[in-house]
PDB file of C-alpha atoms in Angstrom:
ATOM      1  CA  UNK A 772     -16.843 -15.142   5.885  1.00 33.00           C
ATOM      2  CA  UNK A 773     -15.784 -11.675   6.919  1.00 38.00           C
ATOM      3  CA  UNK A 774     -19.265 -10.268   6.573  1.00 38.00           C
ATOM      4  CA  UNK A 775     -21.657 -10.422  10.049  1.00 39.00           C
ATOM      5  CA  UNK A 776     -25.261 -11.394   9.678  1.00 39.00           C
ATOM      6  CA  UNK A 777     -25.834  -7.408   9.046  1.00 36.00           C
ATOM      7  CA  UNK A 778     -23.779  -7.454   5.749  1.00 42.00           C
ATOM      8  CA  UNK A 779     -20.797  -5.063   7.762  1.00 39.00           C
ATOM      9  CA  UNK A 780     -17.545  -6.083   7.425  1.00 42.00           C
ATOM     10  CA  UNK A 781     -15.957  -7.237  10.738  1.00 40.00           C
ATOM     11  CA  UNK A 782     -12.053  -6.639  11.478  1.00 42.00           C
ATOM     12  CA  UNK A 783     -10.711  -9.934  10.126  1.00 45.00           C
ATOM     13  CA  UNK A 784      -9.413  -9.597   6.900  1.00 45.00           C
ATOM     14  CA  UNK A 785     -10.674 -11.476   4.372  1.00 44.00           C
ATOM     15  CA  UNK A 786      -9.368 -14.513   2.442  1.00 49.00           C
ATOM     16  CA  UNK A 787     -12.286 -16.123  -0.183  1.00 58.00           C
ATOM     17  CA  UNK A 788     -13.538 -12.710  -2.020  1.00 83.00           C
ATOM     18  CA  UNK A 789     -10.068 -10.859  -3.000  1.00 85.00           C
ATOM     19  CA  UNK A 790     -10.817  -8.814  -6.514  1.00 86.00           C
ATOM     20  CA  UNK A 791      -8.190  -7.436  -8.291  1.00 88.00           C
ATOM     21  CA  UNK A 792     -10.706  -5.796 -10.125  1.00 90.00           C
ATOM     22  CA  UNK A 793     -12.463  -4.260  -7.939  1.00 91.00           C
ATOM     23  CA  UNK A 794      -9.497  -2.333  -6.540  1.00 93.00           C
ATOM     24  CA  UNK A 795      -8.386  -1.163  -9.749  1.00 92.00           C
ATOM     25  CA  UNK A 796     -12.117   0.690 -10.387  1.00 92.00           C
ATOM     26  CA  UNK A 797     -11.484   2.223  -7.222  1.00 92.00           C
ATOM     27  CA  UNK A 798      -8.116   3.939  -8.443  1.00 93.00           C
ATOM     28  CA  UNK A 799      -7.845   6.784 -10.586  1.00 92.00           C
ATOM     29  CA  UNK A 800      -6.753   5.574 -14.095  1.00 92.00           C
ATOM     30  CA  UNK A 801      -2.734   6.580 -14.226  1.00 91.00           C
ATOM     31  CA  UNK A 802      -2.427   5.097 -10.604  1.00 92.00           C
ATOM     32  CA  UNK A 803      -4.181   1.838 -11.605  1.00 92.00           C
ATOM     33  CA  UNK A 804      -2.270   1.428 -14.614  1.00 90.00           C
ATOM     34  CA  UNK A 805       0.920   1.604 -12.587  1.00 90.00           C
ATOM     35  CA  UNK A 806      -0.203  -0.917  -9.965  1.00 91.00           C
ATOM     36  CA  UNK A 807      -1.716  -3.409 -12.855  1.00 90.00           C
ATOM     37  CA  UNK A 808       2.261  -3.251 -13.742  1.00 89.00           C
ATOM     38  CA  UNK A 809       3.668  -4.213 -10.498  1.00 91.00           C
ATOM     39  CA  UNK A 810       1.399  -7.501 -10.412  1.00 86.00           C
ATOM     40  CA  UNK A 811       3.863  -9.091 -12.547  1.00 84.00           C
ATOM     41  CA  UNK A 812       6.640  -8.894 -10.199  1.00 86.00           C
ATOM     42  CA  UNK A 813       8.040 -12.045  -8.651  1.00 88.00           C
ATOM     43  CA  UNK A 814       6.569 -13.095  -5.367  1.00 91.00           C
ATOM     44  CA  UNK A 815       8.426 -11.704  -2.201  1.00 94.00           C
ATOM     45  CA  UNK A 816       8.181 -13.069   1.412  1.00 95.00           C
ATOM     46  CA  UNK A 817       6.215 -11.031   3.890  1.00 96.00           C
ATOM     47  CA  UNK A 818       9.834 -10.421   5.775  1.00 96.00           C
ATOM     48  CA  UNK A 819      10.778  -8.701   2.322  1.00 97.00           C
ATOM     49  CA  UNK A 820       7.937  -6.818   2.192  1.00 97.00           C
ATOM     50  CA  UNK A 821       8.381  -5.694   5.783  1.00 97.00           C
ATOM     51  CA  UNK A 822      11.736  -4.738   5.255  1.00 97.00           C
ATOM     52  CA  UNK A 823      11.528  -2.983   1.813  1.00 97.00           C
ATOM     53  CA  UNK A 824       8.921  -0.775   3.671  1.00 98.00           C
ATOM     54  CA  UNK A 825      11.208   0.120   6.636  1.00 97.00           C
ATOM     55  CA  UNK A 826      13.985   0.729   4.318  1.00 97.00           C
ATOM     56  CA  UNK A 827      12.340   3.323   2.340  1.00 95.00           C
ATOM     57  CA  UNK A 828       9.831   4.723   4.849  1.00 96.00           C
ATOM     58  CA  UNK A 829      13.606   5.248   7.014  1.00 95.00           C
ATOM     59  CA  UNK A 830      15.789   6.656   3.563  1.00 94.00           C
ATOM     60  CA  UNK A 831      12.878   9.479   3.357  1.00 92.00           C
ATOM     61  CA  UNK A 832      13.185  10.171   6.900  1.00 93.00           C
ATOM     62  CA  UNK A 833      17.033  10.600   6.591  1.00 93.00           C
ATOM     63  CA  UNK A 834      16.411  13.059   3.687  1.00 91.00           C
ATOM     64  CA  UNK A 835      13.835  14.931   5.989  1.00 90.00           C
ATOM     65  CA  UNK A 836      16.488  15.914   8.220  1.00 90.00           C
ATOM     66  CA  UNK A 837      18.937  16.853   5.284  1.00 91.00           C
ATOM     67  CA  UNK A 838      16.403  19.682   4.431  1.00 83.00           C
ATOM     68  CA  UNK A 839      14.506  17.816   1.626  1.00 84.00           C
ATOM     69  CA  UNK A 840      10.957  18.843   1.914  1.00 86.00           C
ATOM     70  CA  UNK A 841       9.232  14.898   2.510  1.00 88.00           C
ATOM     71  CA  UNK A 842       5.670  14.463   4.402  1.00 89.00           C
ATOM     72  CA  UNK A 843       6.916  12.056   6.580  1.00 91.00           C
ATOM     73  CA  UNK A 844       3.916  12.271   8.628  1.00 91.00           C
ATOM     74  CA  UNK A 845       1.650  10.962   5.643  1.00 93.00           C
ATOM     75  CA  UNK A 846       4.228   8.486   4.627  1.00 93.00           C
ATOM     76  CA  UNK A 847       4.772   7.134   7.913  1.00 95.00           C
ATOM     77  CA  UNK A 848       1.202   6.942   8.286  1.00 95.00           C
ATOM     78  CA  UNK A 849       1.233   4.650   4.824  1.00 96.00           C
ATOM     79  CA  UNK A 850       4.167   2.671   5.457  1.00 97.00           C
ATOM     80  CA  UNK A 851       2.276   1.030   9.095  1.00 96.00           C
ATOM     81  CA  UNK A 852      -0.820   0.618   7.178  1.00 97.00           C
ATOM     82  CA  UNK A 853       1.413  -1.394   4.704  1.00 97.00           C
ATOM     83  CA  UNK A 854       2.765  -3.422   7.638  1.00 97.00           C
ATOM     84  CA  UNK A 855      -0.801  -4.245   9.126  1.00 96.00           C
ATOM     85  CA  UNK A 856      -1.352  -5.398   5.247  1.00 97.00           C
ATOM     86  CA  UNK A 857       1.663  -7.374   5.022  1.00 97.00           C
ATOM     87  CA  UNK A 858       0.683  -9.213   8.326  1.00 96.00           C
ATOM     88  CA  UNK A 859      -2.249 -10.336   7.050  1.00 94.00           C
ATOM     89  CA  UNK A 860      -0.023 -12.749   4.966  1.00 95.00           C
ATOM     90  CA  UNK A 861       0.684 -14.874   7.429  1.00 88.00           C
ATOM     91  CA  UNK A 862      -0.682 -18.023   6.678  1.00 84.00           C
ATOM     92  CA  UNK A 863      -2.593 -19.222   3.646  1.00 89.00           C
ATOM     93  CA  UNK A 864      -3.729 -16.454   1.815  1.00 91.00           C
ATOM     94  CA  UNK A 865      -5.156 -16.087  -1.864  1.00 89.00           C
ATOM     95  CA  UNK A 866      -2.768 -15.974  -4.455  1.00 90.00           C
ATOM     96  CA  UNK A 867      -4.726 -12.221  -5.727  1.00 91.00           C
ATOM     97  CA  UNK A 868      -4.919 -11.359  -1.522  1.00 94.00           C
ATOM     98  CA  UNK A 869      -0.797 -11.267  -1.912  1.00 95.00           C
ATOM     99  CA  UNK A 870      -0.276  -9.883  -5.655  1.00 94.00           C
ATOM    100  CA  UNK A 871      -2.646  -6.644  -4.020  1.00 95.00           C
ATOM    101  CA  UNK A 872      -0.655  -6.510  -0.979  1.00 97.00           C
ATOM    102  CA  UNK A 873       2.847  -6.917  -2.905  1.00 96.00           C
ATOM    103  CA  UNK A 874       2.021  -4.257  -5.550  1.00 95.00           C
ATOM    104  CA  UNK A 875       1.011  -2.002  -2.687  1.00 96.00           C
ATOM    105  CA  UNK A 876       3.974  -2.155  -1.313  1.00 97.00           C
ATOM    106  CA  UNK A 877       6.019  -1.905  -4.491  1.00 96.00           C
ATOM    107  CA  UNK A 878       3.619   1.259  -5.107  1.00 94.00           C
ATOM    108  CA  UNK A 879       4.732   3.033  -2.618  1.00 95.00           C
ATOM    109  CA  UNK A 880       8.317   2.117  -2.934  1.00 93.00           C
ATOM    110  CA  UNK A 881       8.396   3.144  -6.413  1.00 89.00           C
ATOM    111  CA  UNK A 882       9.926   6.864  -7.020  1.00 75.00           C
ATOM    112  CA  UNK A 883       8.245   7.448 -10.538  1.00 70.00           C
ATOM    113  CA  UNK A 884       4.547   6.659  -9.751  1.00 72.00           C
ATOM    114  CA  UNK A 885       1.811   8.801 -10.376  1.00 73.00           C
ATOM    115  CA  UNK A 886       3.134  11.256  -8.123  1.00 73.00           C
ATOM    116  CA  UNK A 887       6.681  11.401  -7.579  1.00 70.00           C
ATOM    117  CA  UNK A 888       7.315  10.931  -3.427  1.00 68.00           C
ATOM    118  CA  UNK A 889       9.967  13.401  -3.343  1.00 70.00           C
ATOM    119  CA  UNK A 890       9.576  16.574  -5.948  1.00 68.00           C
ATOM    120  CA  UNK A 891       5.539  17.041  -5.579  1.00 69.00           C
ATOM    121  CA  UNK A 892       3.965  18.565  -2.332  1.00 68.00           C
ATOM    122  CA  UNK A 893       1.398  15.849  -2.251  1.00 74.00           C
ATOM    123  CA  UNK A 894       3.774  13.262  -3.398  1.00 79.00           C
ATOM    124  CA  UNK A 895       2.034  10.458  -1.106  1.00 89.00           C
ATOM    125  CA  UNK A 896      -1.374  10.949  -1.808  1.00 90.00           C
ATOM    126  CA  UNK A 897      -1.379   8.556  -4.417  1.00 92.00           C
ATOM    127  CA  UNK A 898       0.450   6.034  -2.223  1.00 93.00           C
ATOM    128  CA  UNK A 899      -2.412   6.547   0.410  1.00 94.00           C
ATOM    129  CA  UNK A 900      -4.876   5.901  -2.195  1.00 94.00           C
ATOM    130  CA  UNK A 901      -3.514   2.351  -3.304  1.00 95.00           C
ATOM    131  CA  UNK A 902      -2.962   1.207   0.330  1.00 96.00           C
ATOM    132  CA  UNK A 903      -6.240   2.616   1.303  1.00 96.00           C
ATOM    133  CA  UNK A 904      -7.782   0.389  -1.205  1.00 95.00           C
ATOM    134  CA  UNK A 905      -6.502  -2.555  -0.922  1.00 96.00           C
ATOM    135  CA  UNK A 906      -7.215  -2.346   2.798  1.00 95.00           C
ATOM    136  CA  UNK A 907     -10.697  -1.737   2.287  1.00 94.00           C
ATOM    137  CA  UNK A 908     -10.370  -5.026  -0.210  1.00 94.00           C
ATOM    138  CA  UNK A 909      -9.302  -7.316   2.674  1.00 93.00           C
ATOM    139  CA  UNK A 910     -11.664  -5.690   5.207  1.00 91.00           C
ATOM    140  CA  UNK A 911      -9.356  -3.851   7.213  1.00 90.00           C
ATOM    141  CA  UNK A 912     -10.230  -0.222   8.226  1.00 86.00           C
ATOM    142  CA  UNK A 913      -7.248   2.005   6.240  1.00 84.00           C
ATOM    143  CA  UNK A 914      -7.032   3.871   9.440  1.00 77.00           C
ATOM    144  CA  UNK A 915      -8.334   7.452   8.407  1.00 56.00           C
ATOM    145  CA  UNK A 916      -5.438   8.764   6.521  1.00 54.00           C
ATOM    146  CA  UNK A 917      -4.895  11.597   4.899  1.00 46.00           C
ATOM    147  CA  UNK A 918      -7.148  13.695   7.427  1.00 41.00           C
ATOM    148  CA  UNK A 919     -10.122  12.363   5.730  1.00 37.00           C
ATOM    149  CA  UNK A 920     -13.249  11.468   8.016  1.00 34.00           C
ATOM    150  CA  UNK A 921     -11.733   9.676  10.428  1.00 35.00           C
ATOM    151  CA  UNK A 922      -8.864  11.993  11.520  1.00 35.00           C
ATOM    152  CA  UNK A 923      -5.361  11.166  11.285  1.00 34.00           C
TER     153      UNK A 923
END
């Protein structure tokens, strides 16, 4: 178990107690609905995942520097905590553990989510929300992003 004899959650992610559910009550309701979508989408290898998140976290950064206003900073920020969450997929996992990893990924990969990553000012907040929870969901600290309490 992932829980110590104080009921805290150690650093090892977690593999028995994975809810779905649970992370979607911890989204706001347009963002959940968007990531109960991507569940449905075929299963992709962690080296897929790894590279769909380099590929886009690297196309924003290339816009940056054309002059296109993109927090990079805050999407860089998401796109590592989606490779620690990725990593935990190596080995047996839960089938749910990789659908909320997966759709995590494809959250922040997708353009038209709740807010759009390149024509609103806080265009990765929402991204940071749905890694942030899922993190929490396999026991791993999110990292404090998004300047919350534990700096950034």
């Amino acid at each position: 178990s992932s829980t110590c004899a104080t009921g805290t959650r150690t650093s090892e992610p977690m593999t028995a107690d994975v809810s779905i559910d649970r992370v979607m009550q911890a989204l706001p309701t347009r963002v959940a609905a968007i990531v109960e979508r991507l569940f449905r989408d075929h299963r992709s290898s962690p080296i897929e995942l790894h590279r769909t998140v380099s590929d886009y976290r690297n196309g924003l950064e290339g816009e940056a520097r054309e002059g296109r206003y993109i927090d990079v900073v805050l999407a860089t920020e998401v796109a590592n905590l989606l490779h620690r969450l990725i990593d935990t997929l190596q080995g047996p996992v839960a089938a749910e553990h990789h659908r909320l990893v997966q759709a995590a990924v494809r959250y922040f990969v997708t353009e038209e989510d709740a807010e759009s990553d390149r024509d609103s000012l806080i265009g990765f907040e929402d991204d940071h929300l749905v890694a942030a929870a899922v993190a929490e969901e396999l026991g791993l600290d999110p990292g404090g992003l998004g300047g919350g309490a534990g700096g950034g």
